[in-house]
mmCIF file with all atom_site columns, C-alpha atoms and ligand atoms in Angstrom:
data_model
loop_
_atom_site.group_PDB
_atom_site.id
_atom_site.type_symbol
_atom_site.label_atom_id
_atom_site.label_alt_id
_atom_site.label_comp_id
_atom_site.label_asym_id
_atom_site.label_entity_id
_atom_site.label_seq_id
_atom_site.pdbx_PDB_ins_code
_atom_site.Cartn_x
_atom_site.Cartn_y
_atom_site.Cartn_z
_atom_site.occupancy
_atom_site.B_iso_or_equiv
_atom_site.pdbx_formal_charge
_atom_site.auth_seq_id
_atom_site.auth_comp_id
_atom_site.auth_asym_id
_atom_site.auth_atom_id
_atom_site.pdbx_PDB_model_num
ATOM   1   C  CA  . UNK A 1 1   ? -38.050 -218.124 -38.601 1.00 50.00 ? 9   UNK A CA  1
ATOM   2   C  CA  . UNK A 1 2   ? -40.313 -220.742 -40.314 1.00 58.00 ? 10  UNK A CA  1
ATOM   3   C  CA  . UNK A 1 3   ? -42.913 -223.584 -37.723 1.00 68.00 ? 11  UNK A CA  1
ATOM   4   C  CA  . UNK A 1 4   ? -43.724 -227.185 -38.355 1.00 75.00 ? 12  UNK A CA  1
ATOM   5   C  CA  . UNK A 1 5   ? -47.348 -226.236 -39.602 1.00 86.00 ? 13  UNK A CA  1
ATOM   6   C  CA  . UNK A 1 6   ? -49.404 -229.214 -38.547 1.00 90.00 ? 14  UNK A CA  1
ATOM   7   C  CA  . UNK A 1 7   ? -51.891 -230.534 -42.210 1.00 93.00 ? 15  UNK A CA  1
ATOM   8   C  CA  . UNK A 1 8   ? -55.056 -230.582 -41.202 1.00 95.00 ? 16  UNK A CA  1
ATOM   9   C  CA  . UNK A 1 9   ? -57.198 -232.641 -41.451 1.00 95.00 ? 17  UNK A CA  1
ATOM   10  C  CA  . UNK A 1 10  ? -61.001 -232.567 -41.937 1.00 96.00 ? 18  UNK A CA  1
ATOM   11  C  CA  . UNK A 1 11  ? -61.934 -233.979 -38.405 1.00 96.00 ? 19  UNK A CA  1
ATOM   12  C  CA  . UNK A 1 12  ? -59.966 -231.229 -36.723 1.00 97.00 ? 20  UNK A CA  1
ATOM   13  C  CA  . UNK A 1 13  ? -61.389 -228.358 -39.429 1.00 97.00 ? 21  UNK A CA  1
ATOM   14  C  CA  . UNK A 1 14  ? -62.971 -227.056 -35.612 1.00 98.00 ? 22  UNK A CA  1
ATOM   15  C  CA  . UNK A 1 15  ? -60.292 -227.051 -33.947 1.00 98.00 ? 23  UNK A CA  1
ATOM   16  C  CA  . UNK A 1 16  ? -58.087 -225.347 -36.029 1.00 98.00 ? 24  UNK A CA  1
ATOM   17  C  CA  . UNK A 1 17  ? -59.739 -222.622 -36.907 1.00 98.00 ? 25  UNK A CA  1
ATOM   18  C  CA  . UNK A 1 18  ? -60.299 -221.621 -33.312 1.00 98.00 ? 26  UNK A CA  1
ATOM   19  C  CA  . UNK A 1 19  ? -56.741 -221.637 -32.884 1.00 98.00 ? 27  UNK A CA  1
ATOM   20  C  CA  . UNK A 1 20  ? -56.863 -218.637 -35.960 1.00 97.00 ? 28  UNK A CA  1
ATOM   21  C  CA  . UNK A 1 21  ? -59.881 -216.565 -32.793 1.00 97.00 ? 29  UNK A CA  1
ATOM   22  C  CA  . UNK A 1 22  ? -57.127 -217.854 -30.142 1.00 98.00 ? 30  UNK A CA  1
ATOM   23  C  CA  . UNK A 1 23  ? -59.475 -219.982 -28.647 1.00 98.00 ? 31  UNK A CA  1
ATOM   24  C  CA  . UNK A 1 24  ? -58.335 -223.301 -27.748 1.00 98.00 ? 32  UNK A CA  1
ATOM   25  C  CA  . UNK A 1 25  ? -61.849 -226.262 -28.339 1.00 98.00 ? 33  UNK A CA  1
ATOM   26  C  CA  . UNK A 1 26  ? -61.842 -229.358 -27.463 1.00 98.00 ? 34  UNK A CA  1
ATOM   27  C  CA  . UNK A 1 27  ? -64.704 -232.422 -28.650 1.00 98.00 ? 35  UNK A CA  1
ATOM   28  C  CA  . UNK A 1 28  ? -67.074 -233.020 -25.936 1.00 98.00 ? 36  UNK A CA  1
ATOM   29  C  CA  . UNK A 1 29  ? -69.489 -236.190 -25.614 1.00 98.00 ? 37  UNK A CA  1
ATOM   30  C  CA  . UNK A 1 30  ? -72.274 -235.524 -24.269 1.00 97.00 ? 38  UNK A CA  1
ATOM   31  C  CA  . UNK A 1 31  ? -72.910 -239.364 -24.056 1.00 97.00 ? 39  UNK A CA  1
ATOM   32  C  CA  . UNK A 1 32  ? -71.437 -239.801 -20.843 1.00 96.00 ? 40  UNK A CA  1
ATOM   33  C  CA  . UNK A 1 33  ? -69.949 -235.713 -20.400 1.00 96.00 ? 41  UNK A CA  1
ATOM   34  C  CA  . UNK A 1 34  ? -66.182 -235.902 -20.942 1.00 96.00 ? 42  UNK A CA  1
ATOM   35  C  CA  . UNK A 1 35  ? -63.803 -233.740 -22.799 1.00 97.00 ? 43  UNK A CA  1
ATOM   36  C  CA  . UNK A 1 36  ? -62.297 -235.349 -25.319 1.00 97.00 ? 44  UNK A CA  1
ATOM   37  C  CA  . UNK A 1 37  ? -58.290 -234.886 -26.240 1.00 96.00 ? 45  UNK A CA  1
ATOM   38  C  CA  . UNK A 1 38  ? -57.256 -235.431 -29.950 1.00 95.00 ? 46  UNK A CA  1
ATOM   39  C  CA  . UNK A 1 39  ? -59.885 -234.745 -32.161 1.00 96.00 ? 47  UNK A CA  1
ATOM   40  C  CA  . UNK A 1 40  ? -61.379 -238.480 -33.115 1.00 96.00 ? 48  UNK A CA  1
ATOM   41  C  CA  . UNK A 1 41  ? -64.595 -239.947 -34.497 1.00 97.00 ? 49  UNK A CA  1
ATOM   42  C  CA  . UNK A 1 42  ? -65.604 -241.875 -30.901 1.00 97.00 ? 50  UNK A CA  1
ATOM   43  C  CA  . UNK A 1 43  ? -65.911 -241.267 -27.364 1.00 97.00 ? 51  UNK A CA  1
ATOM   44  C  CA  . UNK A 1 44  ? -62.568 -243.834 -25.618 1.00 96.00 ? 52  UNK A CA  1
ATOM   45  C  CA  . UNK A 1 45  ? -65.044 -243.705 -22.758 1.00 96.00 ? 53  UNK A CA  1
ATOM   46  C  CA  . UNK A 1 46  ? -68.422 -244.583 -24.350 1.00 98.00 ? 54  UNK A CA  1
ATOM   47  C  CA  . UNK A 1 47  ? -67.442 -245.054 -27.857 1.00 97.00 ? 55  UNK A CA  1
ATOM   48  C  CA  . UNK A 1 48  ? -70.196 -242.418 -28.344 1.00 97.00 ? 56  UNK A CA  1
ATOM   49  C  CA  . UNK A 1 49  ? -69.969 -240.455 -31.559 1.00 97.00 ? 57  UNK A CA  1
ATOM   50  C  CA  . UNK A 1 50  ? -71.850 -237.531 -31.117 1.00 97.00 ? 58  UNK A CA  1
ATOM   51  C  CA  . UNK A 1 51  ? -68.848 -235.523 -29.721 1.00 98.00 ? 59  UNK A CA  1
ATOM   52  C  CA  . UNK A 1 52  ? -69.448 -231.502 -30.047 1.00 98.00 ? 60  UNK A CA  1
ATOM   53  C  CA  . UNK A 1 53  ? -66.954 -228.971 -30.343 1.00 98.00 ? 61  UNK A CA  1
ATOM   54  C  CA  . UNK A 1 54  ? -66.086 -227.148 -26.318 1.00 98.00 ? 62  UNK A CA  1
ATOM   55  C  CA  . UNK A 1 55  ? -64.002 -224.661 -24.957 1.00 98.00 ? 63  UNK A CA  1
ATOM   56  C  CA  . UNK A 1 56  ? -61.601 -225.220 -22.783 1.00 98.00 ? 64  UNK A CA  1
ATOM   57  C  CA  . UNK A 1 57  ? -60.924 -223.113 -20.243 1.00 98.00 ? 65  UNK A CA  1
ATOM   58  C  CA  . UNK A 1 58  ? -57.109 -222.994 -20.846 1.00 98.00 ? 66  UNK A CA  1
ATOM   59  C  CA  . UNK A 1 59  ? -55.614 -223.992 -17.469 1.00 98.00 ? 67  UNK A CA  1
ATOM   60  C  CA  . UNK A 1 60  ? -54.009 -226.685 -15.717 1.00 98.00 ? 68  UNK A CA  1
ATOM   61  C  CA  . UNK A 1 61  ? -50.814 -227.939 -14.488 1.00 98.00 ? 69  UNK A CA  1
ATOM   62  C  CA  . UNK A 1 62  ? -47.033 -229.782 -16.361 1.00 98.00 ? 70  UNK A CA  1
ATOM   63  C  CA  . UNK A 1 63  ? -47.668 -233.145 -15.722 1.00 98.00 ? 71  UNK A CA  1
ATOM   64  C  CA  . UNK A 1 64  ? -44.202 -233.035 -16.788 1.00 98.00 ? 72  UNK A CA  1
ATOM   65  C  CA  . UNK A 1 65  ? -41.640 -231.690 -18.880 1.00 98.00 ? 73  UNK A CA  1
ATOM   66  C  CA  . UNK A 1 66  ? -38.126 -231.985 -21.567 1.00 97.00 ? 74  UNK A CA  1
ATOM   67  C  CA  . UNK A 1 67  ? -36.053 -228.992 -21.296 1.00 96.00 ? 75  UNK A CA  1
ATOM   68  C  CA  . UNK A 1 68  ? -34.734 -229.621 -25.296 1.00 95.00 ? 76  UNK A CA  1
ATOM   69  C  CA  . UNK A 1 69  ? -30.628 -228.864 -25.250 1.00 95.00 ? 77  UNK A CA  1
ATOM   70  C  CA  . UNK A 1 70  ? -30.989 -229.907 -29.050 1.00 93.00 ? 78  UNK A CA  1
ATOM   71  C  CA  . UNK A 1 71  ? -33.286 -229.083 -31.335 1.00 88.00 ? 79  UNK A CA  1
ATOM   72  C  CA  . UNK A 1 72  ? -35.756 -231.977 -32.173 1.00 82.00 ? 80  UNK A CA  1
ATOM   73  C  CA  . UNK A 1 73  ? -36.059 -230.502 -35.309 1.00 84.00 ? 81  UNK A CA  1
ATOM   74  C  CA  . UNK A 1 74  ? -33.592 -228.312 -37.355 1.00 86.00 ? 82  UNK A CA  1
ATOM   75  C  CA  . UNK A 1 75  ? -36.450 -225.966 -38.010 1.00 84.00 ? 83  UNK A CA  1
ATOM   76  C  CA  . UNK A 1 76  ? -36.141 -225.333 -34.364 1.00 84.00 ? 84  UNK A CA  1
ATOM   77  C  CA  . UNK A 1 77  ? -31.840 -224.614 -33.856 1.00 88.00 ? 85  UNK A CA  1
ATOM   78  C  CA  . UNK A 1 78  ? -32.461 -221.322 -32.913 1.00 88.00 ? 86  UNK A CA  1
ATOM   79  C  CA  . UNK A 1 79  ? -35.199 -221.742 -30.407 1.00 88.00 ? 87  UNK A CA  1
ATOM   80  C  CA  . UNK A 1 80  ? -33.148 -224.190 -28.119 1.00 92.00 ? 88  UNK A CA  1
ATOM   81  C  CA  . UNK A 1 81  ? -33.160 -224.432 -24.723 1.00 94.00 ? 89  UNK A CA  1
ATOM   82  C  CA  . UNK A 1 82  ? -37.369 -224.928 -25.410 1.00 94.00 ? 90  UNK A CA  1
ATOM   83  C  CA  . UNK A 1 83  ? -39.135 -226.761 -23.107 1.00 96.00 ? 91  UNK A CA  1
ATOM   84  C  CA  . UNK A 1 84  ? -41.582 -229.458 -24.789 1.00 96.00 ? 92  UNK A CA  1
ATOM   85  C  CA  . UNK A 1 85  ? -44.355 -230.855 -22.296 1.00 98.00 ? 93  UNK A CA  1
ATOM   86  C  CA  . UNK A 1 86  ? -46.972 -232.959 -20.836 1.00 98.00 ? 94  UNK A CA  1
ATOM   87  C  CA  . UNK A 1 87  ? -50.100 -230.221 -19.758 1.00 98.00 ? 95  UNK A CA  1
ATOM   88  C  CA  . UNK A 1 88  ? -53.240 -231.618 -17.823 1.00 98.00 ? 96  UNK A CA  1
ATOM   89  C  CA  . UNK A 1 89  ? -55.996 -228.981 -18.440 1.00 98.00 ? 97  UNK A CA  1
ATOM   90  C  CA  . UNK A 1 90  ? -58.197 -228.609 -16.022 1.00 98.00 ? 98  UNK A CA  1
ATOM   91  C  CA  . UNK A 1 91  ? -60.559 -230.347 -18.084 1.00 97.00 ? 99  UNK A CA  1
ATOM   92  C  CA  . UNK A 1 92  ? -59.229 -233.756 -17.778 1.00 96.00 ? 100 UNK A CA  1
ATOM   93  C  CA  . UNK A 1 93  ? -57.412 -233.951 -21.162 1.00 96.00 ? 101 UNK A CA  1
ATOM   94  C  CA  . UNK A 1 94  ? -53.608 -234.299 -21.653 1.00 97.00 ? 102 UNK A CA  1
ATOM   95  C  CA  . UNK A 1 95  ? -52.414 -231.956 -23.944 1.00 97.00 ? 103 UNK A CA  1
ATOM   96  C  CA  . UNK A 1 96  ? -48.215 -231.954 -25.478 1.00 97.00 ? 104 UNK A CA  1
ATOM   97  C  CA  . UNK A 1 97  ? -47.102 -228.447 -25.838 1.00 97.00 ? 105 UNK A CA  1
ATOM   98  C  CA  . UNK A 1 98  ? -44.340 -225.838 -24.808 1.00 96.00 ? 106 UNK A CA  1
ATOM   99  C  CA  . UNK A 1 99  ? -43.858 -223.796 -22.224 1.00 97.00 ? 107 UNK A CA  1
ATOM   100 C  CA  . UNK A 1 100 ? -42.992 -220.619 -22.614 1.00 96.00 ? 108 UNK A CA  1
ATOM   101 C  CA  . UNK A 1 101 ? -42.699 -217.528 -21.546 1.00 95.00 ? 109 UNK A CA  1
ATOM   102 C  CA  . UNK A 1 102 ? -40.200 -218.818 -18.229 1.00 94.00 ? 110 UNK A CA  1
ATOM   103 C  CA  . UNK A 1 103 ? -36.308 -220.070 -17.593 1.00 95.00 ? 111 UNK A CA  1
ATOM   104 C  CA  . UNK A 1 104 ? -36.136 -223.517 -17.497 1.00 95.00 ? 112 UNK A CA  1
ATOM   105 C  CA  . UNK A 1 105 ? -34.527 -224.414 -14.273 1.00 94.00 ? 113 UNK A CA  1
ATOM   106 C  CA  . UNK A 1 106 ? -37.091 -223.086 -12.757 1.00 95.00 ? 114 UNK A CA  1
ATOM   107 C  CA  . UNK A 1 107 ? -40.290 -225.224 -14.035 1.00 97.00 ? 115 UNK A CA  1
ATOM   108 C  CA  . UNK A 1 108 ? -41.692 -227.592 -12.036 1.00 97.00 ? 116 UNK A CA  1
ATOM   109 C  CA  . UNK A 1 109 ? -44.690 -230.490 -12.503 1.00 98.00 ? 117 UNK A CA  1
ATOM   110 C  CA  . UNK A 1 110 ? -48.076 -229.218 -10.897 1.00 97.00 ? 118 UNK A CA  1
ATOM   111 C  CA  . UNK A 1 111 ? -47.215 -226.209 -11.671 1.00 98.00 ? 119 UNK A CA  1
ATOM   112 C  CA  . UNK A 1 112 ? -49.627 -224.537 -13.171 1.00 98.00 ? 120 UNK A CA  1
ATOM   113 C  CA  . UNK A 1 113 ? -50.045 -223.319 -16.572 1.00 98.00 ? 121 UNK A CA  1
ATOM   114 C  CA  . UNK A 1 114 ? -52.535 -220.791 -18.635 1.00 98.00 ? 122 UNK A CA  1
ATOM   115 C  CA  . UNK A 1 115 ? -53.017 -222.059 -22.804 1.00 98.00 ? 123 UNK A CA  1
ATOM   116 C  CA  . UNK A 1 116 ? -50.204 -218.606 -24.469 1.00 97.00 ? 124 UNK A CA  1
ATOM   117 C  CA  . UNK A 1 117 ? -50.456 -218.353 -28.373 1.00 97.00 ? 125 UNK A CA  1
ATOM   118 C  CA  . UNK A 1 118 ? -47.563 -218.855 -30.167 1.00 92.00 ? 126 UNK A CA  1
ATOM   119 C  CA  . UNK A 1 119 ? -47.490 -216.260 -33.712 1.00 90.00 ? 127 UNK A CA  1
ATOM   120 C  CA  . UNK A 1 120 ? -49.694 -217.152 -36.506 1.00 93.00 ? 128 UNK A CA  1
ATOM   121 C  CA  . UNK A 1 121 ? -48.443 -219.660 -38.910 1.00 93.00 ? 129 UNK A CA  1
ATOM   122 C  CA  . UNK A 1 122 ? -48.030 -218.707 -42.828 1.00 92.00 ? 130 UNK A CA  1
ATOM   123 C  CA  . UNK A 1 123 ? -51.960 -219.296 -42.581 1.00 94.00 ? 131 UNK A CA  1
ATOM   124 C  CA  . UNK A 1 124 ? -53.542 -217.680 -39.927 1.00 95.00 ? 132 UNK A CA  1
ATOM   125 C  CA  . UNK A 1 125 ? -52.841 -220.647 -38.029 1.00 97.00 ? 133 UNK A CA  1
ATOM   126 C  CA  . UNK A 1 126 ? -51.582 -220.543 -34.293 1.00 96.00 ? 134 UNK A CA  1
ATOM   127 C  CA  . UNK A 1 127 ? -50.236 -223.238 -31.807 1.00 95.00 ? 135 UNK A CA  1
ATOM   128 C  CA  . UNK A 1 128 ? -51.545 -223.277 -28.244 1.00 97.00 ? 136 UNK A CA  1
ATOM   129 C  CA  . UNK A 1 129 ? -48.476 -223.032 -25.703 1.00 97.00 ? 137 UNK A CA  1
ATOM   130 C  CA  . UNK A 1 130 ? -48.741 -222.346 -22.487 1.00 98.00 ? 138 UNK A CA  1
ATOM   131 C  CA  . UNK A 1 131 ? -46.969 -220.784 -19.817 1.00 98.00 ? 139 UNK A CA  1
ATOM   132 C  CA  . UNK A 1 132 ? -46.505 -220.482 -15.947 1.00 98.00 ? 140 UNK A CA  1
ATOM   133 C  CA  . UNK A 1 133 ? -48.984 -218.446 -13.685 1.00 95.00 ? 141 UNK A CA  1
ATOM   134 C  CA  . UNK A 1 134 ? -47.374 -215.535 -11.706 1.00 80.00 ? 142 UNK A CA  1
ATOM   135 C  CA  . UNK A 1 135 ? -48.092 -216.251 -8.225  1.00 63.00 ? 143 UNK A CA  1
HETATM 136 ZN ZN1 . ZN  B 2 .   ? -68.732 -240.483 -24.222 1.00 75.45 ? 30  ZN  B ZN1 1
#
């Protein structure tokens, strides 16, 4: 099934290159030592512009989620029901993503999750998704 293929902006090129290696990256501000997500030109905390790409552990908790029983996009028609979630990564950033590998009825907020990767897009990139941590 074709997937939505996000455009690659020049700012986010390192992020997308990381997804080809299944490596989750975010910008980090050395001035105030915080991770920054989504990719941008300046730190939202101190307006510093020397942001550098840094790996994320890929672990976090579900902040909130929605079980999509009607596809949000016709390309997702074969995927319902699927889960759209906000995940709070341990580094302090909140990412919009999908939860996979779990019965949606069993999900709860604050549940621990770990990053996994979608199938390759046509150009070799992958999308980060998350699955519950066993136990
Ligand atoms: Zn900063």
